[in-house]
PDB file of C-alpha atoms and ligand atoms in Angstrom:
ATOM      1  CA  MET A   1     -12.752   4.088  -9.964  1.00 94.00           C
ATOM      2  CA  ARG A   2     -14.474   1.077  -8.477  1.00 98.00           C
ATOM      3  CA  LEU A   3     -17.500   2.854  -6.950  1.00 98.00           C
ATOM      4  CA  LYS A   4     -18.107   5.502  -9.584  1.00 98.00           C
ATOM      5  CA  ASP A   5     -21.514   7.192  -9.188  1.00 96.00           C
ATOM      6  CA  LYS A   6     -22.585   4.858  -6.373  1.00 98.00           C
ATOM      7  CA  ILE A   7     -24.602   6.329  -3.514  1.00 98.00           C
ATOM      8  CA  ALA A   8     -23.260   5.098  -0.176  1.00 99.00           C
ATOM      9  CA  VAL A   9     -24.332   5.576   3.437  1.00 99.00           C
ATOM     10  CA  VAL A  10     -21.702   4.921   6.130  1.00 99.00           C
ATOM     11  CA  THR A  11     -22.664   4.944   9.816  1.00 99.00           C
ATOM     12  CA  GLY A  12     -19.974   5.803  12.331  1.00 98.00           C
ATOM     13  CA  GLY A  13     -18.252   7.687   9.529  1.00 98.00           C
ATOM     14  CA  THR A  14     -16.896  10.540  11.629  1.00 98.00           C
ATOM     15  CA  ARG A  15     -13.670   8.932  12.800  1.00 97.00           C
ATOM     16  CA  GLY A  16     -11.597   5.765  12.946  1.00 97.00           C
ATOM     17  CA  ILE A  17     -12.500   2.914  10.629  1.00 98.00           C
ATOM     18  CA  GLY A  18     -15.683   4.600   9.373  1.00 98.00           C
ATOM     19  CA  TYR A  19     -13.840   7.776   8.392  1.00 98.00           C
ATOM     20  CA  ALA A  20     -11.283   5.699   6.478  1.00 98.00           C
ATOM     21  CA  ILE A  21     -14.136   3.894   4.694  1.00 99.00           C
ATOM     22  CA  VAL A  22     -15.676   7.252   3.717  1.00 99.00           C
ATOM     23  CA  GLU A  23     -12.311   8.530   2.434  1.00 98.00           C
ATOM     24  CA  ALA A  24     -11.761   5.353   0.402  1.00 98.00           C
ATOM     25  CA  PHE A  25     -15.297   5.353  -1.039  1.00 99.00           C
ATOM     26  CA  LEU A  26     -14.910   9.005  -2.088  1.00 98.00           C
ATOM     27  CA  ARG A  27     -11.584   8.200  -3.758  1.00 98.00           C
ATOM     28  CA  GLU A  28     -13.335   5.424  -5.682  1.00 98.00           C
ATOM     29  CA  GLY A  29     -15.923   7.851  -7.041  1.00 98.00           C
ATOM     30  CA  ALA A  30     -18.875   7.331  -4.675  1.00 98.00           C
ATOM     31  CA  THR A  31     -21.198   9.967  -3.272  1.00 98.00           C
ATOM     32  CA  VAL A  32     -21.185   9.397   0.494  1.00 99.00           C
ATOM     33  CA  VAL A  33     -23.605  10.283   3.260  1.00 99.00           C
ATOM     34  CA  LEU A  34     -21.828   9.755   6.575  1.00 98.00           C
ATOM     35  CA  ALA A  35     -23.631   9.315   9.867  1.00 98.00           C
ATOM     36  CA  GLY A  36     -22.260  10.422  13.219  1.00 98.00           C
ATOM     37  CA  SER A  37     -23.656  10.352  16.720  1.00 98.00           C
ATOM     38  CA  ARG A  38     -24.094  14.165  16.814  1.00 98.00           C
ATOM     39  CA  PRO A  39     -24.608  16.865  14.162  1.00 98.00           C
ATOM     40  CA  GLU A  40     -21.361  18.608  15.231  1.00 98.00           C
ATOM     41  CA  THR A  41     -19.195  15.506  14.737  1.00 98.00           C
ATOM     42  CA  ALA A  42     -20.816  14.750  11.388  1.00 98.00           C
ATOM     43  CA  GLU A  43     -20.279  18.364  10.251  1.00 98.00           C
ATOM     44  CA  LYS A  44     -16.675  18.318  11.439  1.00 98.00           C
ATOM     45  CA  ALA A  45     -15.934  15.139   9.487  1.00 98.00           C
ATOM     46  CA  VAL A  46     -17.577  16.532   6.343  1.00 98.00           C
ATOM     47  CA  ALA A  47     -15.591  19.774   6.695  1.00 98.00           C
ATOM     48  CA  SER A  48     -12.309  17.916   7.038  1.00 98.00           C
ATOM     49  CA  LEU A  49     -13.066  15.702   4.002  1.00 98.00           C
ATOM     50  CA  LYS A  50     -13.987  18.777   1.949  1.00 98.00           C
ATOM     51  CA  GLU A  51     -10.844  20.534   3.071  1.00 98.00           C
ATOM     52  CA  ALA A  52      -8.821  17.604   1.719  1.00 98.00           C
ATOM     53  CA  ASP A  53     -10.857  17.585  -1.502  1.00 97.00           C
ATOM     54  CA  PRO A  54     -13.265  20.468  -2.128  1.00 98.00           C
ATOM     55  CA  ALA A  55     -14.972  18.404  -4.856  1.00 97.00           C
ATOM     56  CA  ALA A  56     -15.741  15.518  -2.455  1.00 98.00           C
ATOM     57  CA  LYS A  57     -19.403  14.495  -2.746  1.00 98.00           C
ATOM     58  CA  VAL A  58     -20.032  14.029   0.947  1.00 98.00           C
ATOM     59  CA  SER A  59     -22.679  15.123   3.448  1.00 98.00           C
ATOM     60  CA  GLY A  60     -23.445  14.353   7.079  1.00 98.00           C
ATOM     61  CA  ILE A  61     -26.433  13.125   9.090  1.00 98.00           C
ATOM     62  CA  SER A  62     -26.916  12.099  12.720  1.00 98.00           C
ATOM     63  CA  PRO A  63     -30.076  10.082  13.268  1.00 98.00           C
ATOM     64  CA  ASN A  64     -30.504   8.047  16.433  1.00 98.00           C
ATOM     65  CA  LEU A  65     -29.542   4.661  14.977  1.00 98.00           C
ATOM     66  CA  SER A  66     -31.411   2.851  17.738  1.00 98.00           C
ATOM     67  CA  ASP A  67     -34.718   4.449  16.734  1.00 98.00           C
ATOM     68  CA  TYR A  68     -36.297   2.909  13.628  1.00 98.00           C
ATOM     69  CA  ALA A  69     -38.604   5.846  12.888  1.00 98.00           C
ATOM     70  CA  ALA A  70     -35.682   8.304  12.963  1.00 98.00           C
ATOM     71  CA  VAL A  71     -33.558   6.064  10.742  1.00 98.00           C
ATOM     72  CA  LYS A  72     -36.392   5.480   8.244  1.00 98.00           C
ATOM     73  CA  GLU A  73     -36.999   9.211   7.991  1.00 98.00           C
ATOM     74  CA  THR A  74     -33.294   9.785   7.259  1.00 98.00           C
ATOM     75  CA  ILE A  75     -33.098   6.996   4.684  1.00 98.00           C
ATOM     76  CA  ASP A  76     -36.190   8.391   2.940  1.00 98.00           C
ATOM     77  CA  ALA A  77     -34.593  11.858   2.879  1.00 98.00           C
ATOM     78  CA  ILE A  78     -31.408  10.430   1.331  1.00 98.00           C
ATOM     79  CA  VAL A  79     -33.435   8.674  -1.367  1.00 98.00           C
ATOM     80  CA  LYS A  80     -35.363  11.882  -2.036  1.00 98.00           C
ATOM     81  CA  GLN A  81     -32.088  13.744  -2.523  1.00 98.00           C
ATOM     82  CA  HIS A  82     -29.971  11.132  -4.323  1.00 98.00           C
ATOM     83  CA  GLY A  83     -32.595   8.874  -5.917  1.00 98.00           C
ATOM     84  CA  ARG A  84     -31.209   5.585  -4.566  1.00 98.00           C
ATOM     85  CA  ILE A  85     -28.918   3.867  -2.051  1.00 98.00           C
ATOM     86  CA  ASP A  86     -26.432   1.455  -3.590  1.00 98.00           C
ATOM     87  CA  ILE A  87     -24.293   0.710  -0.553  1.00 99.00           C
ATOM     88  CA  LEU A  88     -25.064   0.759   3.171  1.00 99.00           C
ATOM     89  CA  VAL A  89     -22.187   0.323   5.619  1.00 99.00           C
ATOM     90  CA  ASN A  90     -23.300  -0.349   9.189  1.00 99.00           C
ATOM     91  CA  ASN A  91     -20.104   0.560  10.985  1.00 98.00           C
ATOM     92  CA  ALA A  92     -21.053   2.540  14.114  1.00 98.00           C
ATOM     93  CA  GLY A  93     -20.228   0.598  17.258  1.00 98.00           C
ATOM     94  CA  ILE A  94     -19.144   0.872  20.861  1.00 96.00           C
ATOM     95  CA  SER A  95     -17.364  -1.521  23.150  1.00 94.00           C
ATOM     96  CA  ASP A  96     -16.620  -1.839  26.837  1.00 92.00           C
ATOM     97  CA  ARG A  97     -14.370  -3.955  29.019  1.00 90.00           C
ATOM     98  CA  MET A  98     -16.581  -4.215  32.101  1.00 95.00           C
ATOM     99  CA  PRO A  99     -16.134  -7.453  34.124  1.00 97.00           C
ATOM    100  CA  PHE A 100     -19.258  -9.595  33.949  1.00 97.00           C
ATOM    101  CA  LEU A 101     -19.946  -9.479  37.683  1.00 98.00           C
ATOM    102  CA  GLU A 102     -20.070  -5.672  37.493  1.00 97.00           C
ATOM    103  CA  TYR A 103     -22.311  -5.639  34.438  1.00 97.00           C
ATOM    104  CA  THR A 104     -25.679  -3.914  34.598  1.00 97.00           C
ATOM    105  CA  GLU A 105     -28.663  -4.185  32.316  1.00 97.00           C
ATOM    106  CA  GLU A 106     -27.924  -0.593  31.207  1.00 97.00           C
ATOM    107  CA  ASN A 107     -24.383  -1.570  30.122  1.00 96.00           C
ATOM    108  CA  PHE A 108     -25.772  -4.473  28.140  1.00 98.00           C
ATOM    109  CA  ASP A 109     -28.577  -2.461  26.524  1.00 98.00           C
ATOM    110  CA  LYS A 110     -26.286   0.430  25.574  1.00 98.00           C
ATOM    111  CA  VAL A 111     -24.013  -1.833  23.524  1.00 98.00           C
ATOM    112  CA  MET A 112     -26.878  -3.820  21.981  1.00 98.00           C
ATOM    113  CA  ASP A 113     -28.872  -0.690  21.120  1.00 98.00           C
ATOM    114  CA  LEU A 114     -26.076   0.587  18.904  1.00 98.00           C
ATOM    115  CA  ASN A 115     -24.155  -2.501  17.793  1.00 98.00           C
ATOM    116  CA  LEU A 116     -27.228  -4.559  16.958  1.00 98.00           C
ATOM    117  CA  LYS A 117     -30.282  -2.327  16.593  1.00 98.00           C
ATOM    118  CA  GLY A 118     -28.011   0.214  14.934  1.00 98.00           C
ATOM    119  CA  VAL A 119     -27.319  -2.442  12.291  1.00 99.00           C
ATOM    120  CA  TYR A 120     -30.868  -3.764  12.041  1.00 98.00           C
ATOM    121  CA  ASN A 121     -32.605  -0.376  11.708  1.00 99.00           C
ATOM    122  CA  PRO A 122     -30.619   1.068   8.765  1.00 99.00           C
ATOM    123  CA  SER A 123     -30.602  -2.356   7.049  1.00 99.00           C
ATOM    124  CA  ARG A 124     -34.365  -2.719   7.400  1.00 98.00           C
ATOM    125  CA  ALA A 125     -35.018   0.752   5.997  1.00 98.00           C
ATOM    126  CA  ALA A 126     -32.405   0.514   3.209  1.00 98.00           C
ATOM    127  CA  ALA A 127     -33.438  -3.019   2.193  1.00 98.00           C
ATOM    128  CA  GLU A 128     -36.857  -1.662   1.172  1.00 97.00           C
ATOM    129  CA  VAL A 129     -35.179   0.946  -1.008  1.00 98.00           C
ATOM    130  CA  MET A 130     -32.797  -1.635  -2.458  1.00 98.00           C
ATOM    131  CA  ALA A 131     -35.650  -4.078  -3.188  1.00 97.00           C
ATOM    132  CA  ALA A 132     -37.509  -1.349  -5.083  1.00 97.00           C
ATOM    133  CA  GLN A 133     -34.406  -0.410  -7.124  1.00 97.00           C
ATOM    134  CA  GLY A 134     -33.443  -4.041  -7.880  1.00 97.00           C
ATOM    135  CA  GLY A 135     -30.629  -4.607  -5.388  1.00 98.00           C
ATOM    136  CA  GLY A 136     -27.794  -3.169  -3.386  1.00 98.00           C
ATOM    137  CA  VAL A 137     -24.950  -3.951  -1.034  1.00 99.00           C
ATOM    138  CA  ILE A 138     -25.139  -4.075   2.763  1.00 99.00           C
ATOM    139  CA  LEU A 139     -21.854  -4.314   4.655  1.00 99.00           C
ATOM    140  CA  ASN A 140     -21.477  -4.634   8.421  1.00 99.00           C
ATOM    141  CA  THR A 141     -18.489  -4.044  10.660  1.00 98.00           C
ATOM    142  CA  SER A 142     -18.070  -7.096  12.819  1.00 98.00           C
ATOM    143  CA  SER A 143     -14.943  -7.838  14.845  1.00 98.00           C
ATOM    144  CA  MET A 144     -12.261 -10.414  15.489  1.00 95.00           C
ATOM    145  CA  VAL A 145     -13.993 -11.004  18.838  1.00 96.00           C
ATOM    146  CA  SER A 146     -17.003 -12.364  16.922  1.00 97.00           C
ATOM    147  CA  LEU A 147     -14.857 -15.434  16.327  1.00 91.00           C
ATOM    148  CA  TYR A 148     -12.989 -15.685  19.627  1.00 90.00           C
ATOM    149  CA  GLY A 149     -15.048 -13.885  22.284  1.00 95.00           C
ATOM    150  CA  GLN A 150     -13.218 -11.652  24.750  1.00 92.00           C
ATOM    151  CA  PRO A 151     -12.532 -11.976  28.472  1.00 93.00           C
ATOM    152  CA  ALA A 152     -14.439  -8.839  29.594  1.00 94.00           C
ATOM    153  CA  GLY A 153     -17.192  -6.593  28.251  1.00 96.00           C
ATOM    154  CA  VAL A 154     -19.445  -9.498  27.267  1.00 97.00           C
ATOM    155  CA  ALA A 155     -22.028  -7.424  25.391  1.00 98.00           C
ATOM    156  CA  TYR A 156     -19.508  -6.407  22.728  1.00 98.00           C
ATOM    157  CA  PRO A 157     -18.534  -9.861  21.431  1.00 98.00           C
ATOM    158  CA  THR A 158     -22.142 -10.980  21.878  1.00 98.00           C
ATOM    159  CA  SER A 159     -23.313  -8.139  19.643  1.00 98.00           C
ATOM    160  CA  LYS A 160     -20.683  -8.961  17.023  1.00 98.00           C
ATOM    161  CA  PHE A 161     -21.550 -12.681  16.974  1.00 98.00           C
ATOM    162  CA  ALA A 162     -25.102 -11.473  16.322  1.00 98.00           C
ATOM    163  CA  VAL A 163     -23.910  -9.171  13.530  1.00 98.00           C
ATOM    164  CA  ASN A 164     -22.361 -12.216  11.818  1.00 98.00           C
ATOM    165  CA  GLY A 165     -25.628 -14.148  12.177  1.00 98.00           C
ATOM    166  CA  PHE A 166     -27.581 -11.189  10.860  1.00 98.00           C
ATOM    167  CA  THR A 167     -25.179 -10.878   7.899  1.00 99.00           C
ATOM    168  CA  LEU A 168     -25.476 -14.530   6.911  1.00 98.00           C
ATOM    169  CA  SER A 169     -29.230 -14.607   7.344  1.00 98.00           C
ATOM    170  CA  LEU A 170     -29.844 -11.440   5.333  1.00 98.00           C
ATOM    171  CA  ALA A 171     -27.460 -12.667   2.634  1.00 98.00           C
ATOM    172  CA  ARG A 172     -29.543 -15.810   2.272  1.00 98.00           C
ATOM    173  CA  GLU A 173     -32.882 -14.013   2.365  1.00 98.00           C
ATOM    174  CA  LEU A 174     -32.074 -10.997   0.200  1.00 98.00           C
ATOM    175  CA  GLY A 175     -29.707 -12.643  -2.311  1.00 98.00           C
ATOM    176  CA  PRO A 176     -32.596 -13.572  -4.643  1.00 97.00           C
ATOM    177  CA  LYS A 177     -33.667  -9.894  -4.578  1.00 96.00           C
ATOM    178  CA  GLY A 178     -30.271  -8.768  -5.901  1.00 97.00           C
ATOM    179  CA  ASN A 179     -28.621  -7.858  -2.589  1.00 98.00           C
ATOM    180  CA  ARG A 180     -25.194  -8.855  -1.401  1.00 98.00           C
ATOM    181  CA  VAL A 181     -24.663  -8.763   2.371  1.00 99.00           C
ATOM    182  CA  ASN A 182     -21.208  -9.205   3.881  1.00 99.00           C
ATOM    183  CA  ALA A 183     -19.252  -8.278   6.990  1.00 98.00           C
ATOM    184  CA  VAL A 184     -15.681  -7.297   7.706  1.00 98.00           C
ATOM    185  CA  ALA A 185     -14.161  -8.457  10.984  1.00 98.00           C
ATOM    186  CA  PRO A 186     -11.258  -6.165  11.888  1.00 97.00           C
ATOM    187  CA  GLY A 187      -8.599  -7.238  14.325  1.00 94.00           C
ATOM    188  CA  ILE A 188      -7.083  -4.714  16.672  1.00 91.00           C
ATOM    189  CA  THR A 189      -7.105  -1.483  14.698  1.00 95.00           C
ATOM    190  CA  GLU A 190      -5.471   1.809  15.655  1.00 93.00           C
ATOM    191  CA  THR A 191      -8.514   4.006  16.398  1.00 90.00           C
ATOM    192  CA  ASP A 192      -9.978   5.941  19.335  1.00 82.00           C
ATOM    193  CA  MET A 193     -11.776   2.773  20.424  1.00 72.00           C
ATOM    194  CA  MET A 194      -8.403   1.127  21.044  1.00 78.00           C
ATOM    195  CA  LYS A 195      -6.982   4.080  22.996  1.00 78.00           C
ATOM    196  CA  ALA A 196      -9.011   2.861  25.983  1.00 78.00           C
ATOM    197  CA  VAL A 197      -7.159  -0.466  25.976  1.00 80.00           C
ATOM    198  CA  PRO A 198      -4.043  -0.462  28.215  1.00 85.00           C
ATOM    199  CA  LYS A 199      -0.565  -0.894  26.694  1.00 88.00           C
ATOM    200  CA  GLU A 200       0.110  -3.983  28.792  1.00 92.00           C
ATOM    201  CA  VAL A 201      -2.916  -5.611  27.131  1.00 87.00           C
ATOM    202  CA  ILE A 202      -1.965  -4.511  23.594  1.00 89.00           C
ATOM    203  CA  GLU A 203       1.710  -5.494  23.536  1.00 91.00           C
ATOM    204  CA  PRO A 204       1.236  -9.222  24.169  1.00 92.00           C
ATOM    205  CA  MET A 205      -1.488  -9.156  21.518  1.00 88.00           C
ATOM    206  CA  ILE A 206       0.916  -7.754  18.900  1.00 92.00           C
ATOM    207  CA  ALA A 207       3.358 -10.525  19.776  1.00 94.00           C
ATOM    208  CA  GLN A 208       0.649 -13.052  18.799  1.00 93.00           C
ATOM    209  CA  ILE A 209      -0.027 -11.460  15.398  1.00 95.00           C
ATOM    210  CA  PRO A 210       2.034 -13.085  12.603  1.00 96.00           C
ATOM    211  CA  LEU A 211       2.192  -9.736  10.751  1.00 97.00           C
ATOM    212  CA  ARG A 212       3.493  -8.161  14.025  1.00 94.00           C
ATOM    213  CA  ARG A 213       1.533  -4.929  13.890  1.00 94.00           C
ATOM    214  CA  LEU A 214      -1.908  -3.560  14.640  1.00 94.00           C
ATOM    215  CA  GLY A 215      -4.294  -2.888  11.791  1.00 97.00           C
ATOM    216  CA  LYS A 216      -4.710   0.574  10.328  1.00 97.00           C
ATOM    217  CA  PRO A 217      -8.163   1.962   9.517  1.00 98.00           C
ATOM    218  CA  GLU A 218      -7.060   1.978   5.844  1.00 98.00           C
ATOM    219  CA  ASP A 219      -6.419  -1.798   5.954  1.00 98.00           C
ATOM    220  CA  VAL A 220     -10.038  -2.300   6.951  1.00 98.00           C
ATOM    221  CA  ALA A 221     -11.372   0.310   4.514  1.00 98.00           C
ATOM    222  CA  ASN A 222      -9.686  -1.506   1.606  1.00 98.00           C
ATOM    223  CA  ALA A 223     -11.730  -4.631   2.397  1.00 98.00           C
ATOM    224  CA  PHE A 224     -14.925  -2.571   2.420  1.00 99.00           C
ATOM    225  CA  VAL A 225     -14.115  -1.083  -0.984  1.00 99.00           C
ATOM    226  CA  PHE A 226     -13.550  -4.553  -2.412  1.00 98.00           C
ATOM    227  CA  LEU A 227     -16.768  -5.976  -0.951  1.00 99.00           C
ATOM    228  CA  ALA A 228     -18.764  -2.933  -2.088  1.00 99.00           C
ATOM    229  CA  SER A 229     -17.413  -3.140  -5.634  1.00 98.00           C
ATOM    230  CA  GLU A 230     -18.346  -5.260  -8.635  1.00 98.00           C
ATOM    231  CA  GLU A 231     -15.140  -7.216  -8.031  1.00 98.00           C
ATOM    232  CA  ALA A 232     -17.063  -8.955  -5.240  1.00 98.00           C
ATOM    233  CA  SER A 233     -20.216  -9.511  -7.307  1.00 98.00           C
ATOM    234  CA  TYR A 234     -20.290 -13.264  -6.520  1.00 98.00           C
ATOM    235  CA  ILE A 235     -19.461 -12.921  -2.816  1.00 98.00           C
ATOM    236  CA  THR A 236     -22.206 -12.829  -0.212  1.00 98.00           C
ATOM    237  CA  GLY A 237     -22.668 -13.963   3.391  1.00 98.00           C
ATOM    238  CA  VAL A 238     -18.964 -13.841   4.236  1.00 98.00           C
ATOM    239  CA  VAL A 239     -17.309 -12.407   7.329  1.00 98.00           C
ATOM    240  CA  LEU A 240     -13.942 -11.258   5.974  1.00 98.00           C
ATOM    241  CA  SER A 241     -11.241 -11.102   8.635  1.00 97.00           C
ATOM    242  CA  VAL A 242      -8.784  -8.196   8.376  1.00 98.00           C
ATOM    243  CA  ASP A 243      -6.634  -8.902  11.386  1.00 96.00           C
ATOM    244  CA  GLY A 244      -3.116  -9.972  10.416  1.00 97.00           C
ATOM    245  CA  LEU A 245      -3.777 -13.392  11.950  1.00 94.00           C
ATOM    246  CA  ALA A 246      -3.253 -16.688  10.187  1.00 86.00           C
ATOM    247  CA  ARG A 247      -5.855 -19.367  10.689  1.00 78.00           C
ATOM    248  CA  SER A 248      -7.403 -22.313   8.883  1.00 63.00           C
TER     249      SER A 248
HETATM  250  P1  NAD B 301     -14.390   4.784  16.953  1.00 91.58           P
HETATM  251  O1  NAD B 301     -14.762   4.861  18.370  1.00 91.58           O
HETATM  252  O2  NAD B 301     -13.148   5.438  16.467  1.00 91.58           O
HETATM  253  O3  NAD B 301     -15.600   5.292  16.043  1.00 91.58           O
HETATM  254  C1  NAD B 301     -16.900   4.866  16.337  1.00 91.58           C
HETATM  255  C2  NAD B 301     -17.857   5.516  15.390  1.00 91.58           C
HETATM  256  O4  NAD B 301     -19.174   5.152  15.817  1.00 91.58           O
HETATM  257  C3  NAD B 301     -17.778   7.026  15.400  1.00 91.58           C
HETATM  258  O5  NAD B 301     -17.932   7.508  14.073  1.00 91.58           O
HETATM  259  C4  NAD B 301     -18.979   7.451  16.231  1.00 91.58           C
HETATM  260  O6  NAD B 301     -19.585   8.655  15.774  1.00 91.58           O
HETATM  261  C5  NAD B 301     -19.940   6.313  16.016  1.00 91.58           C
HETATM  262  N1  NAD B 301     -20.796   6.192  17.183  1.00 91.58           N
HETATM  263  C6  NAD B 301     -20.419   5.957  18.468  1.00 91.58           C
HETATM  264  N2  NAD B 301     -21.500   5.976  19.252  1.00 91.58           N
HETATM  265  C7  NAD B 301     -22.571   6.240  18.455  1.00 91.58           C
HETATM  266  C8  NAD B 301     -23.958   6.377  18.678  1.00 91.58           C
HETATM  267  N3  NAD B 301     -24.490   6.247  19.882  1.00 91.58           N
HETATM  268  N4  NAD B 301     -24.756   6.651  17.616  1.00 91.58           N
HETATM  269  C9  NAD B 301     -24.253   6.766  16.385  1.00 91.58           C
HETATM  270  N5  NAD B 301     -22.951   6.626  16.100  1.00 91.58           N
HETATM  271  C10 NAD B 301     -22.122   6.372  17.121  1.00 91.58           C
HETATM  272  O7  NAD B 301     -14.399   3.255  16.624  1.00 91.58           O
HETATM  273  P2  NAD B 301     -13.719   2.368  15.499  1.00 91.58           P
HETATM  274  O8  NAD B 301     -12.620   1.655  16.137  1.00 91.58           O
HETATM  275  O9  NAD B 301     -13.491   3.113  14.248  1.00 91.58           O
HETATM  276  O10 NAD B 301     -14.895   1.314  15.318  1.00 91.58           O
HETATM  277  C11 NAD B 301     -15.724   1.273  14.198  1.00 91.58           C
HETATM  278  C12 NAD B 301     -16.325  -0.111  14.109  1.00 91.58           C
HETATM  279  O11 NAD B 301     -15.267  -1.061  14.019  1.00 91.58           O
HETATM  280  C13 NAD B 301     -17.149  -0.504  15.321  1.00 91.58           C
HETATM  281  O12 NAD B 301     -18.287  -1.228  14.889  1.00 91.58           O
HETATM  282  C14 NAD B 301     -16.221  -1.413  16.093  1.00 91.58           C
HETATM  283  O13 NAD B 301     -16.918  -2.344  16.882  1.00 91.58           O
HETATM  284  C15 NAD B 301     -15.467  -2.080  14.980  1.00 91.58           C
HETATM  285  N6  NAD B 301     -14.165  -2.660  15.360  1.00 91.58           N
HETATM  286  C16 NAD B 301     -13.146  -1.866  15.800  1.00 91.58           C
HETATM  287  C17 NAD B 301     -11.941  -2.467  16.131  1.00 91.58           C
HETATM  288  C18 NAD B 301     -10.766  -1.672  16.600  1.00 91.58           C
HETATM  289  O14 NAD B 301      -9.780  -2.287  17.015  1.00 91.58           O
HETATM  290  N7  NAD B 301     -10.793  -0.362  16.543  1.00 91.58           N
HETATM  291  C19 NAD B 301     -11.785  -3.853  16.023  1.00 91.58           C
HETATM  292  C20 NAD B 301     -12.845  -4.600  15.567  1.00 91.58           C
HETATM  293  C21 NAD B 301     -14.034  -3.998  15.228  1.00 91.58           C
END
């Protein structure tokens, strides 16, 4: 068990990639607090994980990730209950495919408020806890589009480029305090987020992938387990691509 007795917080843990990360962390022996956008979705995810394994050490929360005070309060409550936070996974995210000339400030803010502030806020609150306990691991979900951009929905790739910058900068700043900070950049992964993308867009994409398939949430979760574990104890500031693509 690679995460035995670790206390982990996973945002966006109610479905898709985040749910797979929670499942994998539980399998590896961690105690997991998953965050969802609403109490009902968080409770539903916890119930389904406990149905699969009644002994699963999992609970749910649903703070507004864009509100620092709400996030800090939640992080403090987790520390009160569990004593520490070893691993924070900032995974919650939204995307859109709005053409730029139809973009509004609201569209832009909505994506940034979750994809960027929703990474900053939990990291800021957890980093204090981690500094006091002598270190920890912060992992962020980036995206393939953080390397290539995308031809619509400009806020999404912009937010993910920023997540990479945030990851590298925090890794450099917090490394001496015992923290490792890394990101995983999934390629196209079979989740609800991708259901919005039309088939005629997806099929040519698969044809370009040397491994000739889309990613599964479990493919991405495996990378998170590795980066969270001691096996990655000398790895920080990387953006690990999990996308089936071959590149230099
Ligand atoms: P998903 O839509 O299946 O799940 C998104 C998660 O984020 C859910 O758990 C949801 O509760 C949470 N969330 C959504 N809005 C929220 C809000 N306002 N407040 C709090 N939580 C909120 O998406 P997914 O595909 O599993 O994506 C997870 C992460 O992976 C995202 O950061 C996404 O950008 C990234 N990603 C996904 C793909 C893909 O192809 N699916 C590719 C690259 C990166």
